[in-house]
Amino acid sequence: MDATPSSTALGLNPDREAASPADAISVIQERVQQLTAEDLDELMNEKYRQAGTICYSTDEYKASEHGKANANVGLYELNHVPNNAQKPGWWKSVPDTGVARPLAGLKVVDLCRVIAGPSISKGLAELGASVMRVTGPGVVDAYALHADLNWGKWNCSIDLKTEEGKETLRKLILEADVVLDGYRPGVMEKLGFGRDAVLELVKNRPFGLVYARENCYGWHGPWQHRSGWQQISDAVSGIPPSEPWGLLI
């Protein structure tokens, strides 16, 4: 969504004007051809924190350290953090709860962007949950998708790099039943709103909280810290054609 880091990584001027899309492609292609897929993978993911991967075959992925680490992991994992002060129960009942809106009364703080995370919160909103989507200054998103993925939600802009903004989010979370984290692994932890910090924040209230997070590479293995989306998870795990494609950016 922001081409500046990728252009900088390749040694290209991000402000260079191209005569046509074909011209831009040619310039990038010429530079990329000077690198191996492994070098480009390391450069983009580890140094410049860009989303991309080598396209592996299924067998290559299974043989990789990351593939081995996730070989016996399911599509999702549930982790219970015991708290004797918080008894199991439902969220607060509201008059609007019914067959058409079974999740009415459920309060969700949506810390997500692009597609995967917003799709989760969209589903909750469609079932009647009250979803507060949190964005902020400088947060780039796939705006063309908002008409589909953002409808039915409340929206707010909070600067989480300020103490005032962090306090505002804490107040929202203290009233919430669910927090969704769809950012790159470690981002919310750095801002003070990772799973452990949020559970610590709500530990003294009478009702618990579900902290849900999604990640392109899963939560095990050497690539778990990388960012990405569906096409990248497909490419890294061998879902495209069995013969490797090179590198997908």
Short mmCIF file of C-alpha atoms in Angstrom, two decimals:
data_model
loop_
_atom_site.label_atom_id
_atom_site.label_comp_id
_atom_site.label_asym_id
_atom_site.label_seq_id
_atom_site.Cartn_x
_atom_site.Cartn_y
_atom_site.Cartn_z
CA MET A 1 0.00 0.00 0.00
CA ASP A 2 3.06 2.21 0.43
CA ALA A 3 5.68 1.53 -2.23
CA THR A 4 8.39 3.66 -0.62
CA PRO A 5 10.04 0.93 1.53
CA SER A 6 10.07 -1.59 -1.33
CA SER A 7 11.50 0.97 -3.75
CA THR A 8 14.14 1.97 -1.22
CA ALA A 9 15.07 -1.66 -0.63
CA LEU A 10 15.72 -2.09 -4.35
CA GLY A 11 17.79 1.07 -4.53
CA LEU A 12 15.16 2.86 -6.62
CA ASN A 13 13.93 6.42 -6.24
CA PRO A 14 10.39 6.14 -4.82
CA ASP A 15 9.53 9.55 -6.27
CA ARG A 16 10.64 8.69 -9.80
CA GLU A 17 7.90 9.28 -12.36
CA ALA A 18 7.35 6.53 -14.91
CA ALA A 19 6.16 7.23 -18.42
CA SER A 20 3.80 4.25 -18.26
CA PRO A 21 3.04 1.16 -16.15
CA ALA A 22 5.23 -0.85 -18.52
CA ASP A 23 8.09 1.56 -17.89
CA ALA A 24 7.73 1.17 -14.12
CA ILE A 25 7.62 -2.62 -14.42
CA SER A 26 10.74 -2.62 -16.58
CA VAL A 27 12.74 -0.60 -14.05
CA ILE A 28 11.72 -2.87 -11.16
CA GLN A 29 12.26 -6.02 -13.20
CA GLU A 30 15.79 -4.97 -14.17
CA ARG A 31 16.73 -4.49 -10.53
CA VAL A 32 15.04 -7.65 -9.24
CA GLN A 33 16.80 -9.80 -11.85
CA GLN A 34 20.12 -8.88 -10.24
CA LEU A 35 19.12 -10.71 -7.04
CA THR A 36 18.43 -14.33 -6.23
CA ALA A 37 15.04 -15.24 -4.77
CA GLU A 38 16.74 -16.01 -1.45
CA ASP A 39 18.53 -12.65 -1.36
CA LEU A 40 15.34 -10.78 -2.22
CA ASP A 41 13.37 -12.73 0.38
CA GLU A 42 15.89 -11.84 3.08
CA LEU A 43 16.16 -8.21 1.97
CA MET A 44 12.45 -7.53 1.84
CA ASN A 45 11.23 -9.51 4.84
CA GLU A 46 14.03 -9.22 7.36
CA LYS A 47 15.58 -5.84 6.59
CA TYR A 48 12.73 -3.77 5.19
CA ARG A 49 9.80 -5.65 6.76
CA GLN A 50 7.88 -5.92 3.48
CA ALA A 51 5.36 -8.65 2.73
CA GLY A 52 6.53 -11.25 0.22
CA THR A 53 7.80 -14.79 -0.10
CA ILE A 54 9.54 -17.31 -2.28
CA CYS A 55 6.95 -19.53 -3.96
CA TYR A 56 7.65 -23.00 -2.63
CA SER A 57 6.26 -26.33 -3.71
CA THR A 58 4.26 -28.27 -1.13
CA ASP A 59 7.18 -30.63 -0.50
CA GLU A 60 9.63 -27.74 -0.12
CA TYR A 61 7.37 -26.08 2.42
CA LYS A 62 6.90 -29.29 4.40
CA ALA A 63 10.69 -29.76 4.49
CA SER A 64 11.35 -26.21 5.70
CA GLU A 65 11.81 -25.38 9.38
CA HIS A 66 8.64 -23.32 9.27
CA GLY A 67 6.68 -26.12 7.65
CA LYS A 68 7.87 -28.60 10.26
CA ALA A 69 6.95 -26.21 13.08
CA ASN A 70 3.38 -25.97 11.78
CA ALA A 71 2.93 -29.56 10.57
CA ASN A 72 0.59 -30.53 13.41
CA VAL A 73 -1.03 -27.16 14.07
CA GLY A 74 -4.75 -26.73 13.35
CA LEU A 75 -6.47 -23.86 11.60
CA TYR A 76 -6.88 -22.15 14.95
CA GLU A 77 -5.73 -22.52 18.54
CA LEU A 78 -7.58 -21.81 21.78
CA ASN A 79 -5.65 -20.72 24.86
CA HIS A 80 -7.40 -20.30 28.18
CA VAL A 81 -5.92 -17.91 30.73
CA PRO A 82 -7.52 -18.79 34.10
CA ASN A 83 -8.86 -15.98 36.27
CA ASN A 84 -10.88 -17.01 39.31
CA ALA A 85 -12.36 -13.52 39.59
CA GLN A 86 -14.07 -13.88 36.22
CA LYS A 87 -16.72 -16.56 36.00
CA PRO A 88 -17.84 -18.09 32.68
CA GLY A 89 -20.90 -16.44 31.25
CA TRP A 90 -22.54 -14.60 28.38
CA TRP A 91 -22.18 -10.97 27.46
CA LYS A 92 -24.75 -8.51 28.77
CA SER A 93 -28.23 -9.09 27.38
CA VAL A 94 -29.92 -6.29 25.45
CA PRO A 95 -33.51 -5.99 24.15
CA ASP A 96 -32.38 -6.27 20.51
CA THR A 97 -30.99 -9.77 20.96
CA GLY A 98 -32.92 -12.24 18.83
CA VAL A 99 -32.78 -14.71 15.98
CA ALA A 100 -31.89 -11.98 13.47
CA ARG A 101 -29.22 -10.43 15.70
CA PRO A 102 -27.95 -13.19 18.02
CA LEU A 103 -24.77 -11.27 18.94
CA ALA A 104 -26.55 -8.04 19.88
CA GLY A 105 -24.94 -6.65 23.02
CA LEU A 106 -21.51 -8.13 22.27
CA LYS A 107 -18.94 -5.31 22.21
CA VAL A 108 -15.93 -5.70 19.93
CA VAL A 109 -12.80 -3.55 19.61
CA ASP A 110 -11.48 -4.03 16.08
CA LEU A 111 -7.71 -3.42 15.77
CA CYS A 112 -7.47 -4.64 12.18
CA ARG A 113 -6.94 -3.45 8.63
CA VAL A 114 -6.90 -4.68 5.00
CA ILE A 115 -8.92 -7.95 4.58
CA ALA A 116 -8.47 -10.88 6.98
CA GLY A 117 -9.09 -9.14 10.31
CA PRO A 118 -11.84 -6.84 9.01
CA SER A 119 -13.61 -9.89 7.56
CA ILE A 120 -13.81 -11.39 11.05
CA SER A 121 -15.27 -8.25 12.60
CA LYS A 122 -17.62 -7.78 9.63
CA GLY A 123 -19.08 -11.21 10.33
CA LEU A 124 -19.61 -10.29 13.98
CA ALA A 125 -21.29 -7.01 13.00
CA GLU A 126 -23.61 -8.81 10.59
CA LEU A 127 -24.75 -10.99 13.49
CA GLY A 128 -25.57 -7.95 15.61
CA ALA A 129 -22.37 -7.26 17.55
CA SER A 130 -21.38 -3.65 18.23
CA VAL A 131 -17.99 -3.30 16.52
CA MET A 132 -15.71 -0.30 17.08
CA ARG A 133 -13.05 -0.16 14.38
CA VAL A 134 -9.95 1.67 15.59
CA THR A 135 -7.66 3.38 13.11
CA GLY A 136 -5.25 6.26 13.55
CA PRO A 137 -3.11 8.95 11.93
CA GLY A 138 -0.76 7.50 9.34
CA VAL A 139 -2.40 4.05 9.34
CA VAL A 140 -2.62 3.00 5.68
CA ASP A 141 -5.48 0.72 4.69
CA ALA A 142 -7.07 -0.85 1.62
CA TYR A 143 -9.66 1.90 1.39
CA ALA A 144 -11.38 0.51 -1.70
CA LEU A 145 -12.55 -2.41 0.44
CA HIS A 146 -14.21 -0.33 3.15
CA ALA A 147 -17.61 -0.34 1.46
CA ASP A 148 -17.68 -4.11 1.88
CA LEU A 149 -15.59 -4.84 4.98
CA ASN A 150 -16.36 -1.78 7.10
CA TRP A 151 -20.12 -1.47 6.91
CA GLY A 152 -22.09 -1.99 10.09
CA LYS A 153 -19.21 -0.84 12.30
CA TRP A 154 -18.49 2.20 14.40
CA ASN A 155 -15.22 3.94 13.55
CA CYS A 156 -12.79 6.05 15.54
CA SER A 157 -9.32 7.50 15.02
CA ILE A 158 -6.90 7.19 17.93
CA ASP A 159 -3.21 8.08 17.96
CA LEU A 160 -1.74 5.15 19.89
CA LYS A 161 1.68 6.80 19.92
CA THR A 162 0.39 9.27 22.51
CA GLU A 163 -0.52 8.56 26.12
CA GLU A 164 -3.86 10.28 25.62
CA GLY A 165 -4.65 7.96 22.74
CA LYS A 166 -3.59 4.88 24.70
CA GLU A 167 -5.82 5.88 27.59
CA THR A 168 -8.76 6.28 25.21
CA LEU A 169 -8.22 2.76 23.87
CA ARG A 170 -7.91 1.36 27.40
CA LYS A 171 -11.35 2.78 28.21
CA LEU A 172 -12.83 1.15 25.11
CA ILE A 173 -11.26 -2.20 25.96
CA LEU A 174 -12.52 -2.09 29.55
CA GLU A 175 -16.07 -2.10 28.17
CA ALA A 176 -15.41 -4.69 25.46
CA ASP A 177 -16.08 -8.43 25.32
CA VAL A 178 -13.76 -9.10 22.36
CA VAL A 179 -10.54 -7.54 21.06
CA LEU A 180 -9.39 -8.40 17.53
CA ASP A 181 -5.72 -7.92 16.61
CA GLY A 182 -4.98 -8.07 12.89
CA TYR A 183 -1.65 -6.28 12.75
CA ARG A 184 1.80 -7.69 12.14
CA PRO A 185 2.92 -9.81 15.13
CA GLY A 186 4.53 -7.59 17.74
CA VAL A 187 2.91 -4.30 16.70
CA MET A 188 0.24 -4.29 19.39
CA GLU A 189 2.76 -5.53 21.97
CA LYS A 190 5.01 -2.59 21.14
CA LEU A 191 2.10 -0.18 21.62
CA GLY A 192 1.12 -1.80 24.92
CA PHE A 193 -1.98 -3.66 23.70
CA GLY A 194 -0.77 -7.20 23.08
CA ARG A 195 -2.70 -10.14 24.51
CA ASP A 196 -0.95 -10.25 27.87
CA ALA A 197 -1.22 -6.49 28.41
CA VAL A 198 -4.92 -6.46 27.55
CA LEU A 199 -5.73 -9.41 29.82
CA GLU A 200 -3.81 -7.67 32.60
CA LEU A 201 -5.87 -4.52 31.98
CA VAL A 202 -9.21 -6.31 32.43
CA LYS A 203 -8.22 -8.83 35.11
CA ASN A 204 -10.09 -7.10 37.96
CA ARG A 205 -13.44 -6.67 36.25
CA PRO A 206 -16.18 -9.28 36.80
CA PHE A 207 -16.36 -10.57 33.22
CA GLY A 208 -13.65 -11.92 30.95
CA LEU A 209 -12.49 -11.06 27.44
CA VAL A 210 -11.71 -12.89 24.22
CA TYR A 211 -8.49 -11.71 22.56
CA ALA A 212 -8.38 -12.99 18.98
CA ARG A 213 -5.43 -12.48 16.65
CA GLU A 214 -4.71 -13.65 13.11
CA ASN A 215 -1.41 -14.01 11.31
CA CYS A 216 -0.37 -14.96 7.76
CA TYR A 217 2.39 -17.37 8.82
CA GLY A 218 0.85 -18.76 12.01
CA TRP A 219 2.29 -18.54 15.50
CA HIS A 220 5.03 -21.15 15.25
CA GLY A 221 8.27 -21.34 13.32
CA PRO A 222 10.99 -18.91 12.18
CA TRP A 223 8.70 -16.84 9.91
CA GLN A 224 5.91 -16.17 12.41
CA HIS A 225 7.01 -12.53 12.77
CA ARG A 226 6.53 -11.78 9.05
CA SER A 227 3.56 -9.91 7.64
CA GLY A 228 1.47 -11.09 4.72
CA TRP A 229 -1.94 -11.92 3.34
CA GLN A 230 -3.72 -14.83 1.70
CA GLN A 231 -1.79 -14.91 -1.58
CA ILE A 232 1.46 -14.99 0.35
CA SER A 233 0.32 -17.78 2.67
CA ASP A 234 -0.78 -19.72 -0.43
CA ALA A 235 2.56 -19.19 -2.17
CA VAL A 236 4.74 -20.06 0.81
CA SER A 237 2.86 -23.30 1.55
CA GLY A 238 2.71 -24.67 -1.99
CA ILE A 239 -0.89 -23.95 -2.97
CA PRO A 240 0.08 -22.37 -6.35
CA PRO A 241 1.39 -24.71 -9.11
CA SER A 242 3.81 -27.34 -7.86
CA GLU A 243 6.75 -25.74 -9.66
CA PRO A 244 8.14 -22.69 -7.78
CA TRP A 245 7.39 -19.32 -9.33
CA GLY A 246 10.42 -17.42 -8.02
CA LEU A 247 9.48 -14.62 -5.67
CA LEU A 248 6.06 -13.09 -5.11
CA ILE A 249 6.01 -9.51 -3.84
#
